[in-house]
Short mmCIF file of C-alpha atoms in Angstrom, two decimals:
data_model
loop_
_atom_site.label_atom_id
_atom_site.label_comp_id
_atom_site.label_asym_id
_atom_site.label_seq_id
_atom_site.Cartn_x
_atom_site.Cartn_y
_atom_site.Cartn_z
CA MET A 1 17.21 117.45 -54.44
CA ALA A 2 15.26 114.03 -55.33
CA GLU A 3 12.78 113.16 -52.91
CA SER A 4 12.55 109.48 -51.48
CA ARG A 5 9.20 108.15 -51.96
CA THR A 6 10.22 104.32 -50.82
CA PRO A 7 12.08 102.05 -48.45
CA ASP A 8 15.03 101.45 -50.94
CA GLN A 9 14.97 105.37 -51.58
CA VAL A 10 15.64 105.65 -48.32
CA VAL A 11 18.06 103.61 -47.87
CA ALA A 12 20.29 104.69 -50.86
CA ARG A 13 19.48 108.50 -50.08
CA ALA A 14 20.69 107.91 -46.19
CA ALA A 15 23.48 106.01 -46.99
CA ARG A 16 24.59 108.97 -49.92
CA ALA A 17 24.47 111.81 -47.12
CA THR A 18 27.54 113.46 -46.88
CA ASP A 19 27.37 115.44 -43.31
CA LEU A 20 24.60 116.34 -41.21
CA ALA A 21 23.03 119.28 -43.09
CA ASP A 22 22.93 116.68 -46.22
CA LEU A 23 21.14 114.57 -44.12
CA ASP A 24 19.13 116.87 -42.60
CA ALA A 25 17.69 118.26 -46.21
CA ALA A 26 17.25 114.53 -47.01
CA VAL A 27 15.84 113.53 -44.48
CA SER A 28 12.94 116.71 -44.68
CA ASP A 29 12.10 115.70 -48.06
CA CYS A 30 10.92 111.88 -47.22
CA PHE A 31 7.53 110.54 -48.93
CA ALA A 32 8.31 106.56 -47.99
CA CYS A 33 5.35 106.29 -45.16
CA PRO A 34 1.98 107.15 -46.80
CA ARG A 35 -0.14 107.34 -43.62
CA LEU A 36 2.54 109.55 -42.17
CA VAL A 37 2.84 111.81 -44.83
CA ARG A 38 -0.94 112.26 -44.91
CA TRP A 39 -1.32 112.62 -41.00
CA ARG A 40 1.64 115.43 -40.66
CA GLU A 41 0.21 117.38 -43.66
CA GLU A 42 -3.65 117.05 -42.68
CA VAL A 43 -2.02 118.02 -39.30
CA ALA A 44 -0.55 121.13 -40.93
CA ARG A 45 -3.35 122.39 -42.93
CA THR A 46 -6.04 122.24 -40.14
CA ARG A 47 -3.93 123.18 -37.30
CA ARG A 48 -4.60 123.44 -33.68
CA ALA A 49 -6.44 126.35 -32.85
CA ALA A 50 -4.04 128.37 -30.81
CA PHE A 51 -1.57 128.10 -34.13
CA ARG A 52 -4.20 129.12 -36.65
CA ASP A 53 -2.38 131.88 -37.73
CA GLN A 54 1.08 130.21 -38.13
CA GLU A 55 2.40 128.38 -41.03
CA TYR A 56 3.21 124.97 -40.28
CA TRP A 57 6.42 122.73 -41.11
CA GLY A 58 4.11 119.54 -42.47
CA ARG A 59 7.36 117.46 -42.93
CA PRO A 60 9.80 115.42 -41.32
CA VAL A 61 12.31 117.17 -38.77
CA PRO A 62 15.48 116.41 -39.20
CA GLY A 63 18.14 116.21 -35.81
CA PHE A 64 19.10 119.38 -34.12
CA GLY A 65 22.36 120.06 -32.48
CA PRO A 66 26.25 120.05 -32.94
CA ALA A 67 28.22 117.50 -35.31
CA ASP A 68 30.82 116.85 -32.51
CA ALA A 69 28.18 116.01 -30.23
CA ARG A 70 29.52 113.41 -27.54
CA ILE A 71 25.44 113.01 -26.28
CA ALA A 72 22.37 111.79 -28.09
CA ILE A 73 18.83 112.04 -26.87
CA LEU A 74 16.87 109.51 -29.20
CA GLY A 75 13.33 110.31 -29.50
CA LEU A 76 10.21 108.26 -30.06
CA ALA A 77 8.91 111.01 -33.69
CA PRO A 78 8.09 114.67 -33.70
CA ALA A 79 5.19 115.92 -31.55
CA ALA A 80 2.01 117.20 -34.32
CA HIS A 81 1.41 120.08 -33.02
CA GLY A 82 5.15 120.62 -31.63
CA GLY A 83 7.89 119.77 -34.26
CA ASN A 84 5.74 119.11 -36.74
CA ARG A 85 4.82 122.44 -36.65
CA THR A 86 8.18 124.36 -36.13
CA GLY A 87 10.34 122.04 -37.67
CA ARG A 88 12.86 121.77 -35.32
CA ILE A 89 12.67 118.32 -32.90
CA PHE A 90 11.37 118.81 -29.31
CA THR A 91 10.07 122.35 -30.21
CA GLY A 92 6.97 124.34 -29.59
CA ASP A 93 4.94 121.56 -27.06
CA ARG A 94 5.43 120.89 -23.65
CA SER A 95 7.59 118.14 -23.92
CA GLY A 96 9.82 120.05 -25.16
CA ASP A 97 9.46 122.64 -22.13
CA VAL A 98 10.53 120.14 -19.87
CA LEU A 99 13.44 118.77 -21.49
CA PHE A 100 15.04 121.91 -22.58
CA ALA A 101 14.99 123.67 -19.38
CA ALA A 102 16.87 120.11 -18.17
CA LEU A 103 19.39 120.61 -20.77
CA HIS A 104 19.32 123.90 -19.89
CA ARG A 105 19.89 123.01 -16.42
CA ALA A 106 22.48 120.45 -17.27
CA GLY A 107 24.85 123.41 -18.99
CA LEU A 108 23.81 121.62 -22.80
CA ALA A 109 21.75 124.12 -24.01
CA ASN A 110 21.83 128.13 -23.77
CA GLN A 111 18.50 128.92 -22.71
CA PRO A 112 15.79 126.91 -21.26
CA THR A 113 13.02 127.29 -23.85
CA SER A 114 12.59 126.12 -27.41
CA VAL A 115 9.71 127.73 -28.91
CA ALA A 116 10.64 128.35 -32.48
CA ALA A 117 13.54 127.25 -35.28
CA ASP A 118 14.72 130.47 -35.22
CA ASP A 119 14.56 131.58 -31.20
CA GLY A 120 18.75 131.33 -30.99
CA LEU A 121 18.71 127.77 -29.00
CA THR A 122 21.47 126.16 -29.25
CA LEU A 123 23.06 122.92 -28.06
CA ARG A 124 26.69 121.94 -26.51
CA ASP A 125 27.74 118.70 -26.46
CA THR A 126 24.45 117.27 -27.04
CA ARG A 127 22.60 116.13 -30.54
CA ILE A 128 18.67 115.26 -30.38
CA PHE A 129 17.24 113.21 -33.09
CA SER A 130 13.83 110.95 -33.34
CA ALA A 131 13.93 107.01 -34.01
CA VAL A 132 10.79 107.82 -36.21
CA ARG A 133 11.55 111.42 -38.08
CA CYS A 134 6.94 112.15 -39.40
CA ALA A 135 4.46 112.92 -36.61
CA PRO A 136 2.47 109.89 -35.89
CA PRO A 137 -0.91 109.65 -35.78
CA ASP A 138 -1.57 108.76 -31.53
CA ASN A 139 2.22 108.89 -31.55
CA LYS A 140 2.32 105.50 -32.36
CA PRO A 141 4.31 104.69 -35.42
CA THR A 142 3.44 100.88 -36.84
CA PRO A 143 6.60 98.47 -37.49
CA ASP A 144 7.11 98.91 -41.31
CA GLU A 145 7.30 102.66 -40.49
CA ARG A 146 9.70 102.80 -37.90
CA ASP A 147 11.50 100.18 -39.87
CA THR A 148 11.60 102.25 -43.38
CA CYS A 149 12.66 105.57 -41.02
CA ALA A 150 15.70 103.22 -39.50
CA PRO A 151 18.39 104.35 -42.53
CA TRP A 152 17.86 107.71 -41.58
CA LEU A 153 18.94 107.19 -38.09
CA HIS A 154 21.66 104.99 -38.64
CA ARG A 155 23.25 107.72 -40.64
CA GLU A 156 22.95 110.09 -38.43
CA VAL A 157 24.45 108.11 -35.49
CA THR A 158 27.27 107.00 -38.53
CA LEU A 159 28.17 110.96 -38.83
CA ILE A 160 28.41 111.63 -35.30
CA ARG A 161 29.77 108.27 -33.85
CA PRO A 162 33.50 109.63 -34.06
CA THR A 163 32.47 111.90 -31.37
CA LEU A 164 29.53 110.13 -29.67
CA ARG A 165 29.75 108.20 -26.24
CA VAL A 166 26.35 108.15 -24.85
CA VAL A 167 22.80 108.08 -26.53
CA VAL A 168 19.72 108.43 -23.65
CA ALA A 169 16.75 106.66 -25.10
CA LEU A 170 13.50 108.40 -23.97
CA GLY A 171 11.19 105.60 -23.49
CA ALA A 172 11.03 101.96 -24.08
CA PHE A 173 10.32 102.71 -28.34
CA ALA A 174 13.52 104.79 -28.63
CA TRP A 175 15.66 101.91 -26.11
CA ALA A 176 14.27 98.66 -28.97
CA ALA A 177 15.13 101.09 -31.38
CA TRP A 178 18.84 101.32 -30.33
CA TRP A 179 20.06 97.95 -30.70
CA PRO A 180 19.31 97.20 -34.80
CA VAL A 181 22.18 100.76 -34.73
CA LEU A 182 24.36 98.75 -33.12
CA ARG A 183 24.69 96.30 -36.08
CA GLN A 184 23.76 98.40 -38.33
CA VAL A 185 26.40 101.30 -37.64
CA TYR A 186 28.95 99.29 -35.16
CA GLY A 187 29.00 95.96 -36.25
CA GLN A 188 27.61 94.07 -33.62
CA ARG A 189 25.47 91.66 -32.50
CA PRO A 190 23.11 93.44 -30.30
CA PRO A 191 22.55 91.46 -26.57
CA SER A 192 20.24 88.80 -25.82
CA PRO A 193 18.15 88.93 -24.38
CA ARG A 194 17.51 92.55 -24.78
CA PRO A 195 18.39 94.63 -21.51
CA VAL A 196 14.79 95.97 -20.62
CA PHE A 197 14.22 99.01 -20.33
CA GLY A 198 13.38 100.82 -17.49
CA HIS A 199 14.11 104.93 -16.11
CA GLY A 200 17.97 104.80 -15.16
CA ALA A 201 18.89 101.73 -16.77
CA HIS A 202 22.08 101.60 -18.27
CA TRP A 203 23.42 98.89 -21.17
CA SER A 204 27.30 99.19 -21.71
CA GLY A 205 28.92 97.54 -24.44
CA ALA A 206 32.79 97.74 -25.78
CA ALA A 207 33.95 100.02 -28.45
CA VAL A 208 30.03 101.35 -28.51
CA PRO A 209 28.38 104.55 -26.77
CA GLU A 210 26.88 103.61 -23.36
CA LEU A 211 23.04 103.89 -23.33
CA LEU A 212 21.18 105.27 -20.57
CA GLY A 213 17.34 105.00 -20.19
CA CYS A 214 14.95 107.76 -19.37
CA TYR A 215 11.52 108.06 -19.31
CA HIS A 216 9.85 109.90 -22.28
CA VAL A 217 9.19 113.77 -21.19
CA SER A 218 5.20 113.00 -22.18
CA GLN A 219 2.81 115.27 -20.43
CA GLN A 220 1.63 111.89 -19.35
CA ASN A 221 4.67 111.37 -17.51
CA THR A 222 5.26 114.96 -16.81
CA PHE A 223 1.98 115.34 -15.31
CA THR A 224 1.55 112.80 -13.27
CA GLY A 225 5.11 112.83 -11.26
CA ARG A 226 6.18 109.85 -13.09
CA LEU A 227 9.39 111.45 -14.22
CA THR A 228 10.12 114.51 -12.67
CA PRO A 229 12.94 117.20 -13.11
CA GLY A 230 15.05 115.70 -10.34
CA MET A 231 15.12 112.48 -12.09
CA LEU A 232 15.89 114.30 -15.58
CA ASP A 233 18.57 116.31 -13.52
CA ASP A 234 19.75 112.40 -12.66
CA VAL A 235 19.65 111.16 -15.97
CA PHE A 236 21.53 114.44 -17.42
CA GLY A 237 24.21 114.14 -15.11
CA ARG A 238 25.12 110.55 -15.27
CA ALA A 239 25.21 111.29 -19.42
CA LYS A 240 27.82 114.21 -18.94
CA GLN A 241 29.67 112.05 -16.79
CA LEU A 242 29.84 108.88 -18.84
CA ALA A 243 30.65 111.03 -21.81
CA GLU A 244 33.09 112.73 -19.87
CA VAL A 245 31.35 116.14 -20.12
CA ASP A 246 32.27 119.39 -17.96
#
C-alpha cells in the first residue's frame, strides 16, 4: 500500500477508501505530519518504564467499531502511551478505562475494560475515532496537523453516514472538528455563529447527525470530578435515545 506523505496524498488516499477496513489500513500508513511522525516514533522507541517490555504500535491509530454504527464518539487524538502503544483508540490508558466502563454501563460495549487490541472488546451501534490520528506532543496538535488529518475523518463519516444518527464530541477540540464535516460530507454550511461547546450541549440540524458535547475523559477532568461517571451515563443515555438504540 502506498504511504501518504503529503496533505494532497492524504486527500487522494482517503477518497479512494472503499470501506472501513481499507480506510483503517490507509490511516495506519500515513506519514504526512513530520512533527507527529517524529513524536509517535520517539515515544515508541523510548517507551514508558511500565511498558518497557512491550512493542509499541507507534503509528496513526484508526477508528474502532462496527460499520453500521448509529453513534459516533469523536475524540481529540490518541494518547502517547495508550493508543500509540496498543494500536487501538482509547485503549490501555486511564481515559479509556473511564470511557469503556461508561459504554459498558450503557450497553454499547461487551466489557468494561479496553487494555489491548486482542482483548475481545466489541462495540454495539458505536464507532470511535479521533480528529487527529497520531499522538501529538502535549496532546496539542497544530492547526495544520488537524487540517492535514481531516480527510481521514471526513471519509470515515462518509462510510458510516447511512446509519449514523448521533455524534458525541469529547471536548472542545472534537466539537470544533465536527463543523467542517458538515460541509465536506453533508454539503451543508456550518451554523454561524458556531454553537458553544459545553458538557451536555446539543446541536441539531436538518438531515445531519445530532451533536452532543461531553467533557473529555482525560485524567484532568475525571480525577478532579469535573467529569463524573453519572455525567457520562447521562450523555450516553441521551445519545442512545436520539439514535433510537435500545
